[in-house]
PDB file of N, CA, C and O in Angstrom:
ATOM      1  N   UNK A 191     101.693  88.240  79.678  1.00  0.00           N
ATOM      2  CA  UNK A 191     102.683  89.556  79.611  1.00  0.00           C
ATOM      3  C   UNK A 191     103.937  89.080  79.038  1.00  0.00           C
ATOM      4  O   UNK A 191     104.630  88.370  79.737  1.00  0.00           O
ATOM      5  N   UNK A 192     104.247  89.749  77.913  1.00  0.00           N
ATOM      6  CA  UNK A 192     105.556  89.594  77.372  1.00  0.00           C
ATOM      7  C   UNK A 192     106.377  90.829  77.774  1.00  0.00           C
ATOM      8  O   UNK A 192     106.086  91.935  77.528  1.00  0.00           O
ATOM      9  N   UNK A 193     107.734  90.468  77.783  1.00  0.00           N
ATOM     10  CA  UNK A 193     108.613  91.622  78.233  1.00  0.00           C
ATOM     11  C   UNK A 193     109.678  91.809  77.049  1.00  0.00           C
ATOM     12  O   UNK A 193     110.120  90.684  76.461  1.00  0.00           O
ATOM     13  N   UNK A 194     110.045  92.976  76.629  1.00  0.00           N
ATOM     14  CA  UNK A 194     111.049  93.208  75.732  1.00  0.00           C
ATOM     15  C   UNK A 194     112.437  93.257  76.350  1.00  0.00           C
ATOM     16  O   UNK A 194     113.340  93.598  75.612  1.00  0.00           O
ATOM     17  N   UNK A 195     112.499  92.946  77.500  1.00  0.00           N
ATOM     18  CA  UNK A 195     113.767  93.025  78.224  1.00  0.00           C
ATOM     19  C   UNK A 195     114.731  91.938  77.694  1.00  0.00           C
ATOM     20  O   UNK A 195     114.443  90.712  77.690  1.00  0.00           O
ATOM     21  N   UNK A 196     115.981  92.326  77.095  1.00  0.00           N
ATOM     22  CA  UNK A 196     116.832  91.590  76.534  1.00  0.00           C
ATOM     23  C   UNK A 196     118.053  91.302  77.459  1.00  0.00           C
ATOM     24  O   UNK A 196     119.157  90.841  76.935  1.00  0.00           O
ATOM     25  N   UNK A 197     117.964  91.716  78.681  1.00  0.00           N
ATOM     26  CA  UNK A 197     118.902  91.533  79.654  1.00  0.00           C
ATOM     27  C   UNK A 197     119.344  90.219  79.926  1.00  0.00           C
ATOM     28  O   UNK A 197     118.571  89.206  79.787  1.00  0.00           O
ATOM     29  N   UNK A 198     120.558  89.851  80.236  1.00  0.00           N
ATOM     30  CA  UNK A 198     121.075  88.605  80.472  1.00  0.00           C
ATOM     31  C   UNK A 198     120.179  88.015  81.706  1.00  0.00           C
ATOM     32  O   UNK A 198     120.114  88.772  82.666  1.00  0.00           O
ATOM     33  N   UNK A 199     119.656  86.823  81.596  1.00  0.00           N
ATOM     34  CA  UNK A 199     118.994  86.239  82.778  1.00  0.00           C
ATOM     35  C   UNK A 199     119.633  85.057  83.551  1.00  0.00           C
ATOM     36  O   UNK A 199     120.500  84.534  82.970  1.00  0.00           O
ATOM     37  N   UNK A 200     119.333  85.084  84.699  1.00  0.00           N
ATOM     38  CA  UNK A 200     119.941  84.009  85.722  1.00  0.00           C
ATOM     39  C   UNK A 200     118.737  83.158  86.302  1.00  0.00           C
ATOM     40  O   UNK A 200     117.875  83.869  86.887  1.00  0.00           O
ATOM     41  N   UNK A 201     118.866  81.948  86.530  1.00  0.00           N
ATOM     42  CA  UNK A 201     118.015  81.239  87.265  1.00  0.00           C
ATOM     43  C   UNK A 201     118.187  81.240  88.556  1.00  0.00           C
ATOM     44  O   UNK A 201     119.351  81.432  89.185  1.00  0.00           O
ATOM     45  N   UNK A 202     117.123  81.408  89.377  1.00  0.00           N
ATOM     46  CA  UNK A 202     117.049  81.507  90.805  1.00  0.00           C
ATOM     47  C   UNK A 202     115.860  80.784  91.475  1.00  0.00           C
ATOM     48  O   UNK A 202     114.779  80.516  90.794  1.00  0.00           O
ATOM     49  N   UNK A 203     115.978  80.379  92.725  1.00  0.00           N
ATOM     50  CA  UNK A 203     114.953  79.902  93.516  1.00  0.00           C
ATOM     51  C   UNK A 203     114.303  80.940  94.323  1.00  0.00           C
ATOM     52  O   UNK A 203     114.897  81.562  95.070  1.00  0.00           O
ATOM     53  N   UNK A 204     112.951  80.917  94.342  1.00  0.00           N
ATOM     54  CA  UNK A 204     112.149  81.752  95.193  1.00  0.00           C
ATOM     55  C   UNK A 204     111.045  80.903  95.773  1.00  0.00           C
ATOM     56  O   UNK A 204     110.610  80.026  95.155  1.00  0.00           O
ATOM     57  N   UNK A 205     110.689  81.209  96.880  1.00  0.00           N
ATOM     58  CA  UNK A 205     109.577  80.539  97.645  1.00  0.00           C
ATOM     59  C   UNK A 205     108.309  81.362  97.699  1.00  0.00           C
ATOM     60  O   UNK A 205     108.361  82.590  98.426  1.00  0.00           O
ATOM     61  N   UNK A 206     107.300  81.141  97.158  1.00  0.00           N
ATOM     62  CA  UNK A 206     106.015  81.840  97.234  1.00  0.00           C
ATOM     63  C   UNK A 206     104.946  81.097  97.691  1.00  0.00           C
ATOM     64  O   UNK A 206     104.955  79.888  97.550  1.00  0.00           O
ATOM     65  N   UNK A 207     103.782  81.683  98.003  1.00  0.00           N
ATOM     66  CA  UNK A 207     102.623  81.078  98.320  1.00  0.00           C
ATOM     67  C   UNK A 207     102.044  80.168  97.212  1.00  0.00           C
ATOM     68  O   UNK A 207     101.888  80.740  96.126  1.00  0.00           O
ATOM     69  N   UNK A 208     101.833  78.952  97.557  1.00  0.00           N
ATOM     70  CA  UNK A 208     101.281  77.905  96.571  1.00  0.00           C
ATOM     71  C   UNK A 208      99.971  78.491  95.952  1.00  0.00           C
ATOM     72  O   UNK A 208      99.712  78.354  94.855  1.00  0.00           O
ATOM     73  N   UNK A 209      99.097  78.953  96.951  1.00  0.00           N
ATOM     74  CA  UNK A 209      97.857  79.391  96.403  1.00  0.00           C
ATOM     75  C   UNK A 209      98.078  80.743  95.479  1.00  0.00           C
ATOM     76  O   UNK A 209      97.352  80.776  94.632  1.00  0.00           O
ATOM     77  N   UNK A 210      99.028  81.482  95.781  1.00  0.00           N
ATOM     78  CA  UNK A 210      99.118  82.743  95.014  1.00  0.00           C
ATOM     79  C   UNK A 210      99.722  82.258  93.559  1.00  0.00           C
ATOM     80  O   UNK A 210      99.262  82.956  92.522  1.00  0.00           O
ATOM     81  N   UNK A 211     100.607  81.385  93.612  1.00  0.00           N
ATOM     82  CA  UNK A 211     100.990  80.837  92.292  1.00  0.00           C
ATOM     83  C   UNK A 211      99.930  80.340  91.526  1.00  0.00           C
ATOM     84  O   UNK A 211      99.743  80.475  90.333  1.00  0.00           O
ATOM     85  N   UNK A 212      99.011  79.473  92.148  1.00  0.00           N
ATOM     86  CA  UNK A 212      97.935  78.861  91.348  1.00  0.00           C
ATOM     87  C   UNK A 212      97.020  79.868  90.910  1.00  0.00           C
ATOM     88  O   UNK A 212      96.563  79.848  89.624  1.00  0.00           O
ATOM     89  N   UNK A 213      96.647  80.962  91.815  1.00  0.00           N
ATOM     90  CA  UNK A 213      96.014  82.084  91.152  1.00  0.00           C
ATOM     91  C   UNK A 213      96.515  82.781  90.061  1.00  0.00           C
ATOM     92  O   UNK A 213      95.850  83.200  88.967  1.00  0.00           O
ATOM     93  N   UNK A 214      97.964  82.959  90.058  1.00  0.00           N
ATOM     94  CA  UNK A 214      98.519  83.776  88.984  1.00  0.00           C
ATOM     95  C   UNK A 214      98.482  82.799  87.817  1.00  0.00           C
ATOM     96  O   UNK A 214      98.251  83.441  86.617  1.00  0.00           O
ATOM     97  N   UNK A 215      98.696  81.522  87.901  1.00  0.00           N
ATOM     98  CA  UNK A 215      98.817  80.669  86.724  1.00  0.00           C
ATOM     99  C   UNK A 215      97.384  80.680  86.003  1.00  0.00           C
ATOM    100  O   UNK A 215      97.317  80.680  84.677  1.00  0.00           O
ATOM    101  N   UNK A 216      96.299  80.728  86.892  1.00  0.00           N
ATOM    102  CA  UNK A 216      94.936  80.567  86.306  1.00  0.00           C
ATOM    103  C   UNK A 216      94.608  81.750  85.679  1.00  0.00           C
ATOM    104  O   UNK A 216      93.686  81.894  84.758  1.00  0.00           O
ATOM    105  N   UNK A 217      95.296  82.927  85.941  1.00  0.00           N
ATOM    106  CA  UNK A 217      95.152  84.158  85.234  1.00  0.00           C
ATOM    107  C   UNK A 217      96.163  84.570  84.015  1.00  0.00           C
ATOM    108  O   UNK A 217      96.172  85.423  83.388  1.00  0.00           O
ATOM    109  N   UNK A 218      96.912  83.412  83.645  1.00  0.00           N
ATOM    110  CA  UNK A 218      97.932  83.388  82.655  1.00  0.00           C
ATOM    111  C   UNK A 218      98.957  84.409  82.769  1.00  0.00           C
ATOM    112  O   UNK A 218      99.399  85.085  81.832  1.00  0.00           O
ATOM    113  N   UNK A 219      99.118  84.595  83.988  1.00  0.00           N
ATOM    114  CA  UNK A 219     100.274  85.681  84.344  1.00  0.00           C
ATOM    115  C   UNK A 219     101.709  84.880  84.257  1.00  0.00           C
ATOM    116  O   UNK A 219     101.931  83.842  84.544  1.00  0.00           O
ATOM    117  N   UNK A 220     102.724  85.543  83.556  1.00  0.00           N
ATOM    118  CA  UNK A 220     104.097  85.201  83.399  1.00  0.00           C
ATOM    119  C   UNK A 220     104.809  85.600  84.718  1.00  0.00           C
ATOM    120  O   UNK A 220     104.998  86.589  84.958  1.00  0.00           O
ATOM    121  N   UNK A 221     104.955  84.427  85.553  1.00  0.00           N
ATOM    122  CA  UNK A 221     105.599  84.519  86.891  1.00  0.00           C
ATOM    123  C   UNK A 221     107.012  85.356  86.764  1.00  0.00           C
ATOM    124  O   UNK A 221     107.327  86.319  87.411  1.00  0.00           O
ATOM    125  N   UNK A 222     107.783  84.943  85.842  1.00  0.00           N
ATOM    126  CA  UNK A 222     109.161  85.503  85.671  1.00  0.00           C
ATOM    127  C   UNK A 222     109.057  87.031  85.298  1.00  0.00           C
ATOM    128  O   UNK A 222     109.793  87.820  85.956  1.00  0.00           O
ATOM    129  N   UNK A 223     108.215  87.326  84.383  1.00  0.00           N
ATOM    130  CA  UNK A 223     108.136  88.809  83.984  1.00  0.00           C
ATOM    131  C   UNK A 223     107.435  89.601  85.200  1.00  0.00           C
ATOM    132  O   UNK A 223     107.960  90.643  85.386  1.00  0.00           O
ATOM    133  N   UNK A 224     106.500  88.980  85.745  1.00  0.00           N
ATOM    134  CA  UNK A 224     105.773  89.689  86.848  1.00  0.00           C
ATOM    135  C   UNK A 224     106.900  90.014  88.000  1.00  0.00           C
ATOM    136  O   UNK A 224     106.886  91.147  88.693  1.00  0.00           O
ATOM    137  N   UNK A 225     107.380  88.966  88.373  1.00  0.00           N
ATOM    138  CA  UNK A 225     108.539  89.099  89.545  1.00  0.00           C
ATOM    139  C   UNK A 225     109.588  89.918  89.056  1.00  0.00           C
ATOM    140  O   UNK A 225     110.090  90.781  89.945  1.00  0.00           O
ATOM    141  N   UNK A 226     110.046  89.857  87.929  1.00  0.00           N
ATOM    142  CA  UNK A 226     111.217  90.715  87.407  1.00  0.00           C
ATOM    143  C   UNK A 226     110.687  92.114  87.503  1.00  0.00           C
ATOM    144  O   UNK A 226     111.540  93.103  87.997  1.00  0.00           O
ATOM    145  N   UNK A 227     109.615  92.544  87.124  1.00  0.00           N
ATOM    146  CA  UNK A 227     109.106  93.843  87.040  1.00  0.00           C
ATOM    147  C   UNK A 227     108.852  94.389  88.529  1.00  0.00           C
ATOM    148  O   UNK A 227     109.298  95.564  88.822  1.00  0.00           O
ATOM    149  N   UNK A 228     108.482  93.507  89.342  1.00  0.00           N
ATOM    150  CA  UNK A 228     108.205  93.969  90.861  1.00  0.00           C
ATOM    151  C   UNK A 228     109.719  94.209  91.560  1.00  0.00           C
ATOM    152  O   UNK A 228     109.700  95.191  92.249  1.00  0.00           O
ATOM    153  N   UNK A 229     110.444  93.360  91.218  1.00  0.00           N
ATOM    154  CA  UNK A 229     111.946  93.493  91.754  1.00  0.00           C
ATOM    155  C   UNK A 229     112.656  94.599  91.234  1.00  0.00           C
ATOM    156  O   UNK A 229     113.243  95.388  91.964  1.00  0.00           O
ATOM    157  N   UNK A 230     112.344  94.997  90.040  1.00  0.00           N
ATOM    158  CA  UNK A 230     112.937  96.172  89.283  1.00  0.00           C
ATOM    159  C   UNK A 230     112.397  97.418  90.078  1.00  0.00           C
ATOM    160  O   UNK A 230     113.202  98.302  90.514  1.00  0.00           O
ATOM    161  N   UNK A 231     111.182  97.357  90.426  1.00  0.00           N
ATOM    162  CA  UNK A 231     110.581  98.577  91.001  1.00  0.00           C
ATOM    163  C   UNK A 231     111.091  98.770  92.435  1.00  0.00           C
ATOM    164  O   UNK A 231     111.427  99.848  92.982  1.00  0.00           O
ATOM    165  N   UNK A 232     111.209  97.553  93.124  1.00  0.00           N
ATOM    166  CA  UNK A 232     111.619  97.619  94.550  1.00  0.00           C
ATOM    167  C   UNK A 232     113.044  97.966  94.546  1.00  0.00           C
ATOM    168  O   UNK A 232     113.406  98.815  95.450  1.00  0.00           O
ATOM    169  N   UNK A 233     113.962  97.627  93.579  1.00  0.00           N
ATOM    170  CA  UNK A 233     115.459  97.956  93.545  1.00  0.00           C
ATOM    171  C   UNK A 233     115.409  99.445  93.270  1.00  0.00           C
ATOM    172  O   UNK A 233     116.297 100.228  94.048  1.00  0.00           O
ATOM    173  N   UNK A 234     114.724  99.963  92.407  1.00  0.00           N
ATOM    174  CA  UNK A 234     114.749 101.408  91.989  1.00  0.00           C
ATOM    175  C   UNK A 234     114.343 102.234  93.329  1.00  0.00           C
ATOM    176  O   UNK A 234     114.921 103.324  93.602  1.00  0.00           O
ATOM    177  N   UNK A 235     113.345 101.756  94.039  1.00  0.00           N
ATOM    178  CA  UNK A 235     112.799 102.540  95.010  1.00  0.00           C
ATOM    179  C   UNK A 235     113.920 102.498  96.221  1.00  0.00           C
ATOM    180  O   UNK A 235     114.189 103.526  96.994  1.00  0.00           O
ATOM    181  N   UNK A 236     114.540 101.446  96.607  1.00  0.00           N
ATOM    182  CA  UNK A 236     115.553 101.272  97.550  1.00  0.00           C
ATOM    183  C   UNK A 236     116.723 101.990  97.126  1.00  0.00           C
ATOM    184  O   UNK A 236     117.393 102.822  98.076  1.00  0.00           O
ATOM    185  N   UNK A 237     117.090 102.196  95.959  1.00  0.00           N
ATOM    186  CA  UNK A 237     118.356 102.919  95.394  1.00  0.00           C
ATOM    187  C   UNK A 237     118.075 104.536  95.640  1.00  0.00           C
ATOM    188  O   UNK A 237     118.889 105.155  96.052  1.00  0.00           O
ATOM    189  N   UNK A 238     116.681 104.769  95.364  1.00  0.00           N
ATOM    190  CA  UNK A 238     116.303 106.227  95.584  1.00  0.00           C
ATOM    191  C   UNK A 238     116.406 106.522  97.192  1.00  0.00           C
ATOM    192  O   UNK A 238     116.793 107.533  97.464  1.00  0.00           O
ATOM    193  N   UNK A 239     115.882 105.651  97.972  1.00  0.00           N
ATOM    194  CA  UNK A 239     115.989 105.803  99.513  1.00  0.00           C
ATOM    195  C   UNK A 239     117.430 106.000  99.904  1.00  0.00           C
ATOM    196  O   UNK A 239     117.800 106.802 100.785  1.00  0.00           O
ATOM    197  N   UNK A 240     118.320 105.038  99.499  1.00  0.00           N
ATOM    198  CA  UNK A 240     119.639 105.093  99.816  1.00  0.00           C
ATOM    199  C   UNK A 240     120.323 106.366  99.297  1.00  0.00           C
ATOM    200  O   UNK A 240     120.992 107.025 100.054  1.00  0.00           O
ATOM    201  N   UNK A 241     120.013 106.818  97.973  1.00  0.00           N
ATOM    202  CA  UNK A 241     120.796 108.118  97.488  1.00  0.00           C
ATOM    203  C   UNK A 241     120.217 109.268  98.500  1.00  0.00           C
ATOM    204  O   UNK A 241     121.024 110.255  98.671  1.00  0.00           O
ATOM    205  N   UNK A 242     118.920 109.271  98.692  1.00  0.00           N
ATOM    206  CA  UNK A 242     118.328 110.400  99.664  1.00  0.00           C
ATOM    207  C   UNK A 242     119.163 110.398 100.883  1.00  0.00           C
ATOM    208  O   UNK A 242     119.557 111.463 101.368  1.00  0.00           O
ATOM    209  N   UNK A 243     119.312 109.243 101.548  1.00  0.00           N
ATOM    210  CA  UNK A 243     119.904 109.206 102.902  1.00  0.00           C
ATOM    211  C   UNK A 243     121.469 109.617 102.704  1.00  0.00           C
ATOM    212  O   UNK A 243     121.958 110.341 103.594  1.00  0.00           O
ATOM    213  N   UNK A 244     122.172 109.248 101.655  1.00  0.00           N
ATOM    214  CA  UNK A 244     123.491 109.555 101.601  1.00  0.00           C
ATOM    215  C   UNK A 244     123.679 111.001 101.112  1.00  0.00           C
ATOM    216  O   UNK A 244     124.749 111.572 101.573  1.00  0.00           O
ATOM    217  N   UNK A 245     122.729 111.695 100.682  1.00  0.00           N
ATOM    218  CA  UNK A 245     122.946 113.069 100.235  1.00  0.00           C
ATOM    219  C   UNK A 245     121.946 113.899 100.968  1.00  0.00           C
ATOM    220  O   UNK A 245     121.949 115.295 100.680  1.00  0.00           O
ATOM    221  N   UNK A 246     121.450 113.397 102.083  1.00  0.00           N
ATOM    222  CA  UNK A 246     120.527 114.304 102.973  1.00  0.00           C
ATOM    223  C   UNK A 246     121.406 115.625 103.477  1.00  0.00           C
ATOM    224  O   UNK A 246     120.752 116.768 103.283  1.00  0.00           O
ATOM    225  N   UNK A 247     122.631 115.590 103.697  1.00  0.00           N
ATOM    226  CA  UNK A 247     123.392 116.752 104.343  1.00  0.00           C
ATOM    227  C   UNK A 247     123.529 117.810 103.124  1.00  0.00           C
ATOM    228  O   UNK A 247     123.123 119.021 103.451  1.00  0.00           O
ATOM    229  N   UNK A 248     123.696 117.329 102.000  1.00  0.00           N
ATOM    230  CA  UNK A 248     123.925 118.277 100.830  1.00  0.00           C
ATOM    231  C   UNK A 248     122.525 118.911 100.433  1.00  0.00           C
ATOM    232  O   UNK A 248     122.391 120.123 100.161  1.00  0.00           O
ATOM    233  N   UNK A 249     121.524 118.181 100.494  1.00  0.00           N
ATOM    234  CA  UNK A 249     120.305 118.573 100.152  1.00  0.00           C
ATOM    235  C   UNK A 249     119.718 119.504 101.220  1.00  0.00           C
ATOM    236  O   UNK A 249     119.192 120.726 100.846  1.00  0.00           O
ATOM    237  N   UNK A 250     119.942 119.313 102.518  1.00  0.00           N
ATOM    238  CA  UNK A 250     119.630 120.226 103.454  1.00  0.00           C
ATOM    239  C   UNK A 250     120.363 121.649 103.448  1.00  0.00           C
ATOM    240  O   UNK A 250     119.821 122.686 103.402  1.00  0.00           O
ATOM    241  N   UNK A 251     121.658 121.503 103.055  1.00  0.00           N
ATOM    242  CA  UNK A 251     122.445 122.612 103.103  1.00  0.00           C
ATOM    243  C   UNK A 251     122.003 123.607 101.809  1.00  0.00           C
ATOM    244  O   UNK A 251     121.860 124.712 101.887  1.00  0.00           O
ATOM    245  N   UNK A 252     121.584 122.886 100.576  1.00  0.00           N
ATOM    246  CA  UNK A 252     121.136 123.629  99.485  1.00  0.00           C
ATOM    247  C   UNK A 252     119.828 124.345  99.837  1.00  0.00           C
ATOM    248  O   UNK A 252     119.470 125.409  99.513  1.00  0.00           O
ATOM    249  N   UNK A 253     118.832 123.509 100.495  1.00  0.00           N
ATOM    250  CA  UNK A 253     117.669 124.020 100.843  1.00  0.00           C
ATOM    251  C   UNK A 253     117.878 125.250 101.831  1.00  0.00           C
ATOM    252  O   UNK A 253     117.053 126.284 101.769  1.00  0.00           O
ATOM    253  N   UNK A 254     118.716 125.074 102.739  1.00  0.00           N
ATOM    254  CA  UNK A 254     118.852 126.180 103.637  1.00  0.00           C
ATOM    255  C   UNK A 254     119.478 127.425 103.059  1.00  0.00           C
ATOM    256  O   UNK A 254     119.136 128.556 103.399  1.00  0.00           O
ATOM    257  N   UNK A 255     120.443 127.210 101.998  1.00  0.00           N
ATOM    258  CA  UNK A 255     121.025 128.347 101.173  1.00  0.00           C
ATOM    259  C   UNK A 255     119.804 129.046 100.496  1.00  0.00           C
ATOM    260  O   UNK A 255     119.645 130.278 100.514  1.00  0.00           O
ATOM    261  N   UNK A 256     118.964 128.374  99.933  1.00  0.00           N
ATOM    262  CA  UNK A 256     117.805 128.897  99.189  1.00  0.00           C
ATOM    263  C   UNK A 256     116.900 129.578 100.061  1.00  0.00           C
ATOM    264  O   UNK A 256     116.453 130.704  99.724  1.00  0.00           O
ATOM    265  N   UNK A 257     116.635 129.007 101.258  1.00  0.00           N
ATOM    266  CA  UNK A 257     115.712 129.662 102.095  1.00  0.00           C
ATOM    267  C   UNK A 257     116.348 130.897 102.661  1.00  0.00           C
ATOM    268  O   UNK A 257     115.643 132.071 102.688  1.00  0.00           O
ATOM    269  N   UNK A 258     117.610 131.055 102.783  1.00  0.00           N
ATOM    270  CA  UNK A 258     118.324 132.302 103.289  1.00  0.00           C
ATOM    271  C   UNK A 258     118.500 133.333 102.178  1.00  0.00           C
ATOM    272  O   UNK A 258     118.291 134.500 102.359  1.00  0.00           O
ATOM    273  N   UNK A 259     119.078 132.836 101.082  1.00  0.00           N
ATOM    274  CA  UNK A 259     119.515 133.815  99.982  1.00  0.00           C
ATOM    275  C   UNK A 259     118.580 133.832  98.820  1.00  0.00           C
ATOM    276  O   UNK A 259     118.595 134.681  98.059  1.00  0.00           O
ATOM    277  N   UNK A 260     117.601 132.809  98.605  1.00  0.00           N
ATOM    278  CA  UNK A 260     116.712 132.749  97.454  1.00  0.00           C
ATOM    279  C   UNK A 260     117.621 132.119  96.234  1.00  0.00           C
ATOM    280  O   UNK A 260     118.629 131.699  96.326  1.00  0.00           O
ATOM    281  N   UNK A 261     116.792 131.934  95.157  1.00  0.00           N
ATOM    282  CA  UNK A 261     117.396 131.359  94.038  1.00  0.00           C
ATOM    283  C   UNK A 261     118.055 132.358  93.212  1.00  0.00           C
ATOM    284  O   UNK A 261     117.848 133.670  93.284  1.00  0.00           O
ATOM    285  N   UNK A 262     119.024 131.749  92.321  1.00  0.00           N
ATOM    286  CA  UNK A 262     119.772 132.718  91.542  1.00  0.00           C
ATOM    287  C   UNK A 262     118.860 133.361  90.584  1.00  0.00           C
ATOM    288  O   UNK A 262     119.040 134.503  90.187  1.00  0.00           O
ATOM    289  N   UNK A 263     117.812 132.921  90.284  1.00  0.00           N
ATOM    290  CA  UNK A 263     116.902 133.414  89.150  1.00  0.00           C
ATOM    291  C   UNK A 263     116.096 134.468  89.770  1.00  0.00           C
ATOM    292  O   UNK A 263     115.316 135.239  89.116  1.00  0.00           O
ATOM    293  N   UNK A 264     116.213 134.650  91.203  1.00  0.00           N
ATOM    294  CA  UNK A 264     115.375 135.759  91.852  1.00  0.00           C
ATOM    295  C   UNK A 264     116.057 136.978  91.657  1.00  0.00           C
ATOM    296  O   UNK A 264     115.353 138.133  91.891  1.00  0.00           O
ATOM    297  N   UNK A 265     117.341 136.988  91.094  1.00  0.00           N
ATOM    298  CA  UNK A 265     117.959 138.318  90.937  1.00  0.00           C
ATOM    299  C   UNK A 265     117.396 139.075  89.793  1.00  0.00           C
ATOM    300  O   UNK A 265     117.135 138.495  88.701  1.00  0.00           O
ATOM    301  N   UNK A 266     117.257 140.489  90.041  1.00  0.00           N
ATOM    302  CA  UNK A 266     116.720 141.242  88.844  1.00  0.00           C
ATOM    303  C   UNK A 266     117.538 141.251  87.741  1.00  0.00           C
ATOM    304  O   UNK A 266     117.190 141.438  86.582  1.00  0.00           O
ATOM    305  N   UNK A 267     118.850 140.962  87.781  1.00  0.00           N
ATOM    306  CA  UNK A 267     119.789 141.079  86.739  1.00  0.00           C
ATOM    307  C   UNK A 267     119.708 139.819  85.978  1.00  0.00           C
ATOM    308  O   UNK A 267     120.159 139.816  84.889  1.00  0.00           O
ATOM    309  N   UNK A 268     119.265 138.755  86.449  1.00  0.00           N
ATOM    310  CA  UNK A 268     119.107 137.369  85.700  1.00  0.00           C
ATOM    311  C   UNK A 268     118.040 137.586  84.496  1.00  0.00           C
ATOM    312  O   UNK A 268     118.389 137.092  83.456  1.00  0.00           O
ATOM    313  N   UNK A 269     116.977 138.052  84.790  1.00  0.00           N
ATOM    314  CA  UNK A 269     115.904 138.461  83.930  1.00  0.00           C
ATOM    315  C   UNK A 269     115.453 137.328  82.848  1.00  0.00           C
ATOM    316  O   UNK A 269     115.250 137.545  81.736  1.00  0.00           O
ATOM    317  N   UNK A 270     115.433 135.957  83.224  1.00  0.00           N
ATOM    318  CA  UNK A 270     115.021 134.923  82.239  1.00  0.00           C
ATOM    319  C   UNK A 270     113.649 134.670  82.616  1.00  0.00           C
ATOM    320  O   UNK A 270     112.884 134.284  81.744  1.00  0.00           O
ATOM    321  N   UNK A 271     113.184 134.596  83.940  1.00  0.00           N
ATOM    322  CA  UNK A 271     111.894 134.302  84.243  1.00  0.00           C
ATOM    323  C   UNK A 271     110.958 135.490  84.395  1.00  0.00           C
ATOM    324  O   UNK A 271     111.249 136.536  84.726  1.00  0.00           O
TER     325      UNK A 271
END
């Protein structure tokens, strides 16, 4: 698996199961690219969770407003939809 990622890279140590590494190498998996991809997904998901937690009050307020008043596009004068 080749990656087109041209971001600056940094060396780091990780501890993984020896058996898992052997199995991955037997399948010609690129450990760096695979771990980088998995870590990128994990970071994005954690950022999403953090954003949702930080913005929960605003989202709840908006949802409450929509439940009470409806969408702006529900107005007969808007006439786009």
